[in-house]
């Protein structure tokens, strides 16, 4: 199996973000970064598939500045075979620009499966995977939470609102991974050492100008400070009264 | 004058509420940009024609209808081909989709087919000269980006439950349209649908959400959460990752950074600590109620109405009180 996985470097989210002086980007001072959560599950899915079929190669792609090599190395330390950085000053705001650059690179080889995360938690676009599939002319199943591949065909589950669907698909295929498919393995010391020697190729990203640009970023309006209205069952009548008269939801 | 395209999502032969939201938003945009036509696309199994009328009533001038047995379930390959063709044919200035599970699968395919920009999970938008500006929450809802889309058509996927459906004076006409790509030849095929009965309100549509956390102690105690939801009558049940990880509830109920993002009128958090990753999914709820025995729980910083105490003591009388309040309202 030849398996590609696209991963994105994203800020760790448990902070209060600040808007940079340009008014249209996040101030990066002091931010920590990691592999996008969903992409870790995509890497795990790729490794499991390789292990199951007993042969093949898992190649990790990330588009961005040299700092993304840190995230590529993490995937290599989990067990991926080699990495490719598509070098760019930053990942652009237009998901189609990212998708075109990834597709241009992926097109150069034949893949059995190309994995993406369902969504990058910084851009929150949930678009790049299906866009790449379209650009490569491959079938696509997005947001999968179960996966079974055998004999050149696959079955996956997708969660919908209050429902789920079981879909069948042929290979080659593009899959985007939702939470619940697996839990990612932690890199062990041996993996970390091995990763240092694995090949990591750097190529320029073929980015176009795109038609989606950020014109402003702001922090959402603060909520009013919380209010405790009482303790225990005794507070129930007051809660119901407030829901009726103040919040008007009952 | 600018035409606007709207994808009318259906499931199991029924329109979804997001279809009316998207068509209403398309009407608003068309009216704001000189009164072009709204072209809605409705695909489904034979019989879906019977569901076209509400789309006209919500502002579609033309409902393009494609009935085919292979549209009985979601068929994004064939639907994307048809949507892309209609967007071109109608010279649409913009194409609106729901940011639902299906819409977020479909819209990027259409954007890539046409080579145009897409803004996802849009909470507000407006025409600004030749561009369309869209507000889009990023960074787990902690940042709001304003995106400018300069290509034509500009595609937007609208967050469910944000754009309110509104009837319009017009009644649209229905036109049959033939598929562009044979729906029966799609490579990805839905073999089975599970769940999704009509009776069950979904998290993205429900005006009220009652959500439970680890404070409920065991899966069977979720009955209390379900009973409270039933007492409200218009509520869906949500959960934290602690709960879905333990298998008390399916992952599809999970609200938060790696789960669903919701913004109901009322969110009741029961035995939930209020971890930052959970707040990412519900902080935009209009009114938040929290019930937690720890008065230092972070959820109380956000809650409009907090009650400190044991859920097992508070929920039974609350269920009765909510029932009584609804009964007295008639
Ligand atoms: C990358 C990442 C992504 C994540 N994504 C999500 C996500 O999408 N959604 C999500 O929810 N979490 C997510 N989490 C997990 C999150 O960090 C928390 O662990 C989780 O939200 C905690 O769930 P909880 O509030 O149910 O449990 P706890 O934090 O254990 O809180 C239980 C609460 O119940 C209260 N309690 C206990 N007994 C009672 C009682 N008898 N009566 C009243 N109150 C009681 C306690 O005081 C406590 O506050 C994510 C974490 C990571 C690292
Ligand atoms: N800069 C990038 N480099 C590599 N993969 C990316 C990049 N941006 C997005 N992706 C992939 O596309 C998925 C969806 O991203 P998005 O459409 O931005 O939400 C991510 O989970 C990654 O798998």
mmCIF file of C-alpha atoms in Angstrom, chain B residues 18-318:
data_model
loop_
_atom_site.group_PDB
_atom_site.id
_atom_site.type_symbol
_atom_site.label_atom_id
_atom_site.label_comp_id
_atom_site.label_asym_id
_atom_site.label_seq_id
_atom_site.Cartn_x
_atom_site.Cartn_y
_atom_site.Cartn_z
ATOM 1 C CA UNK B 18 -31.153 23.879 6.864
ATOM 2 C CA UNK B 19 -32.674 23.809 3.368
ATOM 3 C CA UNK B 20 -35.110 26.547 4.357
ATOM 4 C CA UNK B 21 -32.356 28.481 6.122
ATOM 5 C CA UNK B 22 -30.149 28.397 3.025
ATOM 6 C CA UNK B 23 -32.949 29.354 0.638
ATOM 7 C CA UNK B 24 -34.024 32.222 2.905
ATOM 8 C CA UNK B 25 -30.431 33.489 3.080
ATOM 9 C CA UNK B 26 -30.150 33.240 -0.712
ATOM 10 C CA UNK B 27 -33.325 35.330 -1.080
ATOM 11 C CA UNK B 28 -31.902 37.964 1.269
ATOM 12 C CA UNK B 29 -28.655 38.144 -0.731
ATOM 13 C CA UNK B 30 -30.432 38.285 -4.089
ATOM 14 C CA UNK B 31 -32.681 41.102 -2.850
ATOM 15 C CA UNK B 32 -29.731 43.004 -1.402
ATOM 16 C CA UNK B 33 -27.860 42.844 -4.709
ATOM 17 C CA UNK B 34 -30.542 44.108 -7.058
ATOM 18 C CA UNK B 35 -33.173 41.393 -6.989
ATOM 19 C CA UNK B 36 -31.798 38.491 -8.983
ATOM 20 C CA UNK B 37 -33.350 35.054 -9.053
ATOM 21 C CA UNK B 38 -32.819 32.388 -6.414
ATOM 22 C CA UNK B 39 -32.162 28.992 -7.985
ATOM 23 C CA UNK B 40 -32.547 26.116 -5.547
ATOM 24 C CA UNK B 41 -31.405 22.559 -6.274
ATOM 25 C CA UNK B 42 -33.350 19.693 -4.755
ATOM 26 C CA UNK B 43 -32.238 16.118 -5.416
ATOM 27 C CA UNK B 44 -33.841 12.978 -4.064
ATOM 28 C CA UNK B 45 -35.511 9.697 -4.822
ATOM 29 C CA UNK B 46 -38.687 9.814 -6.959
ATOM 30 C CA UNK B 47 -41.310 11.539 -4.831
ATOM 31 C CA UNK B 48 -39.059 14.328 -3.589
ATOM 32 C CA UNK B 49 -40.996 16.626 -5.954
ATOM 33 C CA UNK B 50 -43.656 16.749 -3.267
ATOM 34 C CA UNK B 51 -41.220 18.629 -1.042
ATOM 35 C CA UNK B 52 -40.417 21.457 -3.451
ATOM 36 C CA UNK B 53 -43.195 23.837 -2.401
ATOM 37 C CA UNK B 54 -41.657 25.076 0.894
ATOM 38 C CA UNK B 55 -38.528 26.077 -1.032
ATOM 39 C CA UNK B 56 -40.594 28.347 -3.266
ATOM 40 C CA UNK B 57 -42.413 29.700 -0.243
ATOM 41 C CA UNK B 58 -39.085 30.632 1.337
ATOM 42 C CA UNK B 59 -37.893 32.592 -1.650
ATOM 43 C CA UNK B 60 -36.683 30.272 -4.428
ATOM 44 C CA UNK B 61 -37.785 31.595 -7.847
ATOM 45 C CA UNK B 62 -36.849 28.306 -9.480
ATOM 46 C CA UNK B 63 -36.561 24.913 -7.816
ATOM 47 C CA UNK B 64 -34.400 22.686 -10.020
ATOM 48 C CA UNK B 65 -35.599 19.211 -9.248
ATOM 49 C CA UNK B 66 -33.668 16.025 -9.959
ATOM 50 C CA UNK B 67 -35.383 12.784 -9.033
ATOM 51 C CA UNK B 68 -33.376 9.585 -9.299
ATOM 52 C CA UNK B 69 -33.403 6.354 -7.269
ATOM 53 C CA UNK B 70 -29.664 6.744 -6.639
ATOM 54 C CA UNK B 71 -30.377 10.070 -4.899
ATOM 55 C CA UNK B 72 -32.288 8.214 -2.163
ATOM 56 C CA UNK B 73 -29.181 8.610 0.028
ATOM 57 C CA UNK B 74 -26.532 11.285 -0.088
ATOM 58 C CA UNK B 75 -24.668 11.055 -3.383
ATOM 59 C CA UNK B 76 -22.110 13.849 -3.286
ATOM 60 C CA UNK B 77 -20.385 12.913 -6.552
ATOM 61 C CA UNK B 78 -23.539 13.297 -8.604
ATOM 62 C CA UNK B 79 -24.908 16.181 -6.531
ATOM 63 C CA UNK B 80 -21.652 18.155 -6.857
ATOM 64 C CA UNK B 81 -21.643 17.727 -10.650
ATOM 65 C CA UNK B 82 -25.215 18.996 -10.869
ATOM 66 C CA UNK B 83 -24.635 21.905 -8.480
ATOM 67 C CA UNK B 84 -21.531 22.998 -10.394
ATOM 68 C CA UNK B 85 -23.409 22.941 -13.696
ATOM 69 C CA UNK B 86 -26.357 24.939 -12.333
ATOM 70 C CA UNK B 87 -24.049 27.511 -10.778
ATOM 71 C CA UNK B 88 -22.501 28.049 -14.203
ATOM 72 C CA UNK B 89 -25.747 27.924 -16.173
ATOM 73 C CA UNK B 90 -27.544 30.456 -13.986
ATOM 74 C CA UNK B 91 -24.520 32.782 -13.902
ATOM 75 C CA UNK B 92 -24.843 32.764 -10.135
ATOM 76 C CA UNK B 93 -22.992 35.433 -8.203
ATOM 77 C CA UNK B 94 -22.991 33.202 -5.134
ATOM 78 C CA UNK B 95 -23.774 29.629 -4.161
ATOM 79 C CA UNK B 96 -25.063 28.835 -0.688
ATOM 80 C CA UNK B 97 -24.835 25.440 1.028
ATOM 81 C CA UNK B 98 -25.602 24.351 4.564
ATOM 82 C CA UNK B 99 -22.562 23.765 6.787
ATOM 83 C CA UNK B 100 -24.130 20.445 7.759
ATOM 84 C CA UNK B 101 -22.376 17.084 7.626
ATOM 85 C CA UNK B 102 -23.504 16.646 4.009
ATOM 86 C CA UNK B 103 -23.083 20.295 3.022
ATOM 87 C CA UNK B 104 -19.524 20.413 4.301
ATOM 88 C CA UNK B 105 -18.752 17.370 2.175
ATOM 89 C CA UNK B 106 -20.442 18.764 -0.917
ATOM 90 C CA UNK B 107 -19.431 22.442 -1.021
ATOM 91 C CA UNK B 108 -15.631 21.877 -1.227
ATOM 92 C CA UNK B 109 -16.135 19.502 -4.157
ATOM 93 C CA UNK B 110 -18.141 22.129 -6.004
ATOM 94 C CA UNK B 111 -15.564 24.825 -5.205
ATOM 95 C CA UNK B 112 -12.775 22.629 -6.595
ATOM 96 C CA UNK B 113 -14.788 21.761 -9.724
ATOM 97 C CA UNK B 114 -15.391 25.434 -10.468
ATOM 98 C CA UNK B 115 -12.019 26.658 -9.188
ATOM 99 C CA UNK B 116 -13.677 29.234 -6.935
ATOM 100 C CA UNK B 117 -13.436 30.254 -3.292
ATOM 101 C CA UNK B 118 -15.436 28.766 -0.442
ATOM 102 C CA UNK B 119 -16.043 30.150 3.022
ATOM 103 C CA UNK B 120 -17.132 27.432 5.459
ATOM 104 C CA UNK B 121 -19.209 27.582 8.598
ATOM 105 C CA UNK B 122 -20.351 31.125 7.913
ATOM 106 C CA UNK B 123 -22.283 32.968 10.626
ATOM 107 C CA UNK B 124 -22.936 36.229 8.726
ATOM 108 C CA UNK B 125 -22.290 37.581 5.240
ATOM 109 C CA UNK B 126 -22.879 40.583 3.025
ATOM 110 C CA UNK B 127 -22.135 41.809 -0.485
ATOM 111 C CA UNK B 128 -19.398 44.454 -0.472
ATOM 112 C CA UNK B 129 -18.984 45.801 -3.995
ATOM 113 C CA UNK B 130 -17.778 42.941 -6.152
ATOM 114 C CA UNK B 131 -16.745 40.844 -3.172
ATOM 115 C CA UNK B 132 -18.719 38.903 -0.630
ATOM 116 C CA UNK B 133 -17.627 39.234 2.961
ATOM 117 C CA UNK B 134 -18.281 36.337 5.314
ATOM 118 C CA UNK B 135 -17.767 35.925 9.046
ATOM 119 C CA UNK B 136 -16.231 32.585 9.932
ATOM 120 C CA UNK B 137 -15.262 31.454 13.452
ATOM 121 C CA UNK B 138 -11.721 30.014 13.569
ATOM 122 C CA UNK B 139 -9.405 28.701 16.304
ATOM 123 C CA UNK B 140 -12.196 26.705 18.005
ATOM 124 C CA UNK B 141 -14.451 29.738 18.073
ATOM 125 C CA UNK B 142 -11.945 31.948 19.893
ATOM 126 C CA UNK B 143 -11.331 34.136 16.845
ATOM 127 C CA UNK B 144 -13.764 35.452 14.240
ATOM 128 C CA UNK B 145 -12.319 35.964 10.774
ATOM 129 C CA UNK B 146 -13.920 38.157 8.144
ATOM 130 C CA UNK B 147 -13.165 36.643 4.751
ATOM 131 C CA UNK B 148 -13.417 38.461 1.438
ATOM 132 C CA UNK B 149 -14.367 36.202 -1.488
ATOM 133 C CA UNK B 150 -13.482 37.804 -4.787
ATOM 134 C CA UNK B 151 -14.153 34.983 -7.265
ATOM 135 C CA UNK B 152 -17.463 34.313 -9.015
ATOM 136 C CA UNK B 153 -19.472 32.474 -7.948
ATOM 137 C CA UNK B 154 -18.480 32.856 -4.304
ATOM 138 C CA UNK B 155 -19.470 29.784 -2.328
ATOM 139 C CA UNK B 156 -20.611 29.926 1.288
ATOM 140 C CA UNK B 157 -21.535 27.104 3.657
ATOM 141 C CA UNK B 158 -23.862 28.547 6.298
ATOM 142 C CA UNK B 159 -23.759 27.430 9.920
ATOM 143 C CA UNK B 160 -27.042 25.692 10.815
ATOM 144 C CA UNK B 161 -29.440 27.408 13.213
ATOM 145 C CA UNK B 162 -28.010 30.868 12.583
ATOM 146 C CA UNK B 163 -30.035 32.033 9.560
ATOM 147 C CA UNK B 164 -33.722 32.018 10.426
ATOM 148 C CA UNK B 165 -36.088 30.629 7.767
ATOM 149 C CA UNK B 166 -38.598 33.233 6.569
ATOM 150 C CA UNK B 167 -41.509 32.840 4.210
ATOM 151 C CA UNK B 168 -41.613 35.179 1.268
ATOM 152 C CA UNK B 169 -44.549 36.385 -0.802
ATOM 153 C CA UNK B 170 -43.347 34.577 -3.910
ATOM 154 C CA UNK B 171 -44.109 31.050 -4.998
ATOM 155 C CA UNK B 172 -41.340 29.486 -7.036
ATOM 156 C CA UNK B 173 -41.715 27.372 -10.156
ATOM 157 C CA UNK B 174 -40.374 23.838 -10.342
ATOM 158 C CA UNK B 175 -38.199 22.755 -13.270
ATOM 159 C CA UNK B 176 -36.975 19.217 -13.753
ATOM 160 C CA UNK B 177 -33.298 18.875 -14.438
ATOM 161 C CA UNK B 178 -31.420 15.819 -15.693
ATOM 162 C CA UNK B 179 -28.378 14.633 -13.785
ATOM 163 C CA UNK B 180 -24.976 15.636 -15.181
ATOM 164 C CA UNK B 181 -23.096 12.636 -13.820
ATOM 165 C CA UNK B 182 -25.102 9.397 -13.637
ATOM 166 C CA UNK B 183 -26.070 9.073 -9.940
ATOM 167 C CA UNK B 184 -26.073 5.283 -10.288
ATOM 168 C CA UNK B 185 -22.428 5.349 -11.400
ATOM 169 C CA UNK B 186 -21.002 7.133 -8.348
ATOM 170 C CA UNK B 187 -17.958 5.359 -6.982
ATOM 171 C CA UNK B 188 -18.854 5.901 -3.338
ATOM 172 C CA UNK B 189 -22.153 4.293 -2.391
ATOM 173 C CA UNK B 190 -24.186 4.543 0.810
ATOM 174 C CA UNK B 191 -25.063 0.970 1.777
ATOM 175 C CA UNK B 192 -26.983 1.707 4.904
ATOM 176 C CA UNK B 193 -28.450 4.569 6.911
ATOM 177 C CA UNK B 194 -28.690 4.213 10.680
ATOM 178 C CA UNK B 195 -30.843 6.327 12.920
ATOM 179 C CA UNK B 196 -32.114 9.720 11.942
ATOM 180 C CA UNK B 197 -35.763 9.018 12.632
ATOM 181 C CA UNK B 198 -37.894 12.065 12.041
ATOM 182 C CA UNK B 199 -39.029 12.300 15.637
ATOM 183 C CA UNK B 200 -35.557 12.929 16.996
ATOM 184 C CA UNK B 201 -34.436 16.543 17.070
ATOM 185 C CA UNK B 202 -30.847 17.028 16.049
ATOM 186 C CA UNK B 203 -28.276 19.034 18.003
ATOM 187 C CA UNK B 204 -27.830 21.469 15.132
ATOM 188 C CA UNK B 205 -31.545 22.218 14.898
ATOM 189 C CA UNK B 206 -32.753 22.032 18.482
ATOM 190 C CA UNK B 207 -33.559 25.340 20.179
ATOM 191 C CA UNK B 208 -32.682 23.724 23.512
ATOM 192 C CA UNK B 209 -29.802 21.351 24.306
ATOM 193 C CA UNK B 210 -29.429 19.463 27.564
ATOM 194 C CA UNK B 211 -25.896 18.145 27.842
ATOM 195 C CA UNK B 212 -24.445 15.732 30.357
ATOM 196 C CA UNK B 213 -20.915 15.205 31.628
ATOM 197 C CA UNK B 214 -19.015 12.824 33.809
ATOM 198 C CA UNK B 215 -20.867 14.221 36.819
ATOM 199 C CA UNK B 216 -23.705 11.877 35.874
ATOM 200 C CA UNK B 217 -21.512 9.014 37.038
ATOM 201 C CA UNK B 218 -22.917 6.250 34.791
ATOM 202 C CA UNK B 219 -24.503 5.737 31.393
ATOM 203 C CA UNK B 220 -27.904 4.805 32.832
ATOM 204 C CA UNK B 221 -28.130 8.139 34.665
ATOM 205 C CA UNK B 222 -28.389 9.853 31.288
ATOM 206 C CA UNK B 223 -32.082 9.009 31.635
ATOM 207 C CA UNK B 224 -32.284 12.163 33.797
ATOM 208 C CA UNK B 225 -30.775 14.242 30.983
ATOM 209 C CA UNK B 226 -33.159 12.664 28.478
ATOM 210 C CA UNK B 227 -36.127 13.287 30.747
ATOM 211 C CA UNK B 228 -35.184 16.941 31.138
ATOM 212 C CA UNK B 229 -34.844 17.231 27.350
ATOM 213 C CA UNK B 230 -38.249 15.598 26.941
ATOM 214 C CA UNK B 231 -39.737 18.006 29.495
ATOM 215 C CA UNK B 232 -38.625 20.968 27.369
ATOM 216 C CA UNK B 233 -40.191 19.271 24.362
ATOM 217 C CA UNK B 234 -37.875 20.952 21.860
ATOM 218 C CA UNK B 235 -34.537 19.747 23.176
ATOM 219 C CA UNK B 236 -31.748 17.460 21.988
ATOM 220 C CA UNK B 237 -29.214 15.663 24.175
ATOM 221 C CA UNK B 238 -25.500 16.432 24.039
ATOM 222 C CA UNK B 239 -22.447 15.150 25.887
ATOM 223 C CA UNK B 240 -18.800 15.824 26.746
ATOM 224 C CA UNK B 241 -15.858 13.882 25.426
ATOM 225 C CA UNK B 242 -15.396 12.278 28.843
ATOM 226 C CA UNK B 243 -18.802 10.705 28.293
ATOM 227 C CA UNK B 244 -18.398 9.711 24.629
ATOM 228 C CA UNK B 245 -14.925 8.288 25.354
ATOM 229 C CA UNK B 246 -16.473 6.067 28.006
ATOM 230 C CA UNK B 247 -19.097 4.940 25.528
ATOM 231 C CA UNK B 248 -22.052 6.287 27.538
ATOM 232 C CA UNK B 249 -23.165 8.227 24.472
ATOM 233 C CA UNK B 250 -22.244 8.014 20.761
ATOM 234 C CA UNK B 251 -19.530 10.311 19.466
ATOM 235 C CA UNK B 252 -22.125 12.126 17.365
ATOM 236 C CA UNK B 253 -23.514 13.604 20.612
ATOM 237 C CA UNK B 254 -20.163 15.146 21.545
ATOM 238 C CA UNK B 255 -20.027 18.913 21.734
ATOM 239 C CA UNK B 256 -16.726 20.769 21.580
ATOM 240 C CA UNK B 257 -13.450 21.306 19.813
ATOM 241 C CA UNK B 258 -13.397 17.876 18.210
ATOM 242 C CA UNK B 259 -17.146 17.337 18.322
ATOM 243 C CA UNK B 260 -20.114 19.423 17.226
ATOM 244 C CA UNK B 261 -20.388 23.184 17.443
ATOM 245 C CA UNK B 262 -23.845 24.315 18.537
ATOM 246 C CA UNK B 263 -25.551 27.607 19.317
ATOM 247 C CA UNK B 264 -29.003 26.897 20.717
ATOM 248 C CA UNK B 265 -31.230 29.408 22.507
ATOM 249 C CA UNK B 266 -30.706 27.475 25.733
ATOM 250 C CA UNK B 267 -27.844 25.169 26.731
ATOM 251 C CA UNK B 268 -28.166 23.267 30.003
ATOM 252 C CA UNK B 269 -24.839 21.809 31.182
ATOM 253 C CA UNK B 270 -25.372 19.052 33.725
ATOM 254 C CA UNK B 271 -22.355 17.686 35.631
ATOM 255 C CA UNK B 272 -19.948 19.285 33.146
ATOM 256 C CA UNK B 273 -16.747 20.949 34.370
ATOM 257 C CA UNK B 274 -16.482 23.353 31.437
ATOM 258 C CA UNK B 275 -13.106 22.371 29.988
ATOM 259 C CA UNK B 276 -11.883 24.770 27.330
ATOM 260 C CA UNK B 277 -12.387 22.122 24.627
ATOM 261 C CA UNK B 278 -16.015 21.700 25.613
ATOM 262 C CA UNK B 279 -16.644 25.449 25.724
ATOM 263 C CA UNK B 280 -15.344 25.643 22.135
ATOM 264 C CA UNK B 281 -18.506 23.873 21.035
ATOM 265 C CA UNK B 282 -21.154 25.753 23.012
ATOM 266 C CA UNK B 283 -19.941 29.181 24.058
ATOM 267 C CA UNK B 284 -22.155 30.960 21.539
ATOM 268 C CA UNK B 285 -25.343 29.525 23.025
ATOM 269 C CA UNK B 286 -27.733 32.374 23.828
ATOM 270 C CA UNK B 287 -28.505 31.365 27.422
ATOM 271 C CA UNK B 288 -26.377 28.925 29.414
ATOM 272 C CA UNK B 289 -27.485 27.082 32.553
ATOM 273 C CA UNK B 290 -24.976 25.067 34.596
ATOM 274 C CA UNK B 291 -25.623 22.561 37.345
ATOM 275 C CA UNK B 292 -22.473 21.362 39.096
ATOM 276 C CA UNK B 293 -21.641 20.446 42.658
ATOM 277 C CA UNK B 294 -18.303 22.265 42.530
ATOM 278 C CA UNK B 295 -18.828 26.016 42.759
ATOM 279 C CA UNK B 296 -15.318 26.552 41.324
ATOM 280 C CA UNK B 297 -16.117 24.621 38.118
ATOM 281 C CA UNK B 298 -15.104 26.759 35.088
ATOM 282 C CA UNK B 299 -18.542 26.309 33.515
ATOM 283 C CA UNK B 300 -19.908 28.781 36.105
ATOM 284 C CA UNK B 301 -17.764 31.567 34.601
ATOM 285 C CA UNK B 302 -19.874 31.274 31.479
ATOM 286 C CA UNK B 303 -23.264 30.331 32.882
ATOM 287 C CA UNK B 304 -26.024 32.950 32.888
ATOM 288 C CA UNK B 305 -27.724 30.892 35.579
ATOM 289 C CA UNK B 306 -25.716 28.533 37.740
ATOM 290 C CA UNK B 307 -26.954 26.190 40.447
ATOM 291 C CA UNK B 308 -24.386 24.668 42.777
ATOM 292 C CA UNK B 309 -25.443 21.228 43.863
ATOM 293 C CA UNK B 310 -25.912 17.544 43.177
ATOM 294 C CA UNK B 311 -27.506 16.708 39.815
ATOM 295 C CA UNK B 312 -29.340 13.774 41.363
ATOM 296 C CA UNK B 313 -31.056 16.143 43.791
ATOM 297 C CA UNK B 314 -31.691 18.976 41.355
ATOM 298 C CA UNK B 315 -32.757 17.263 38.137
ATOM 299 C CA UNK B 316 -35.894 15.438 39.380
ATOM 300 C CA UNK B 317 -37.605 18.617 40.674
ATOM 301 C CA UNK B 318 -36.325 20.589 37.671
#
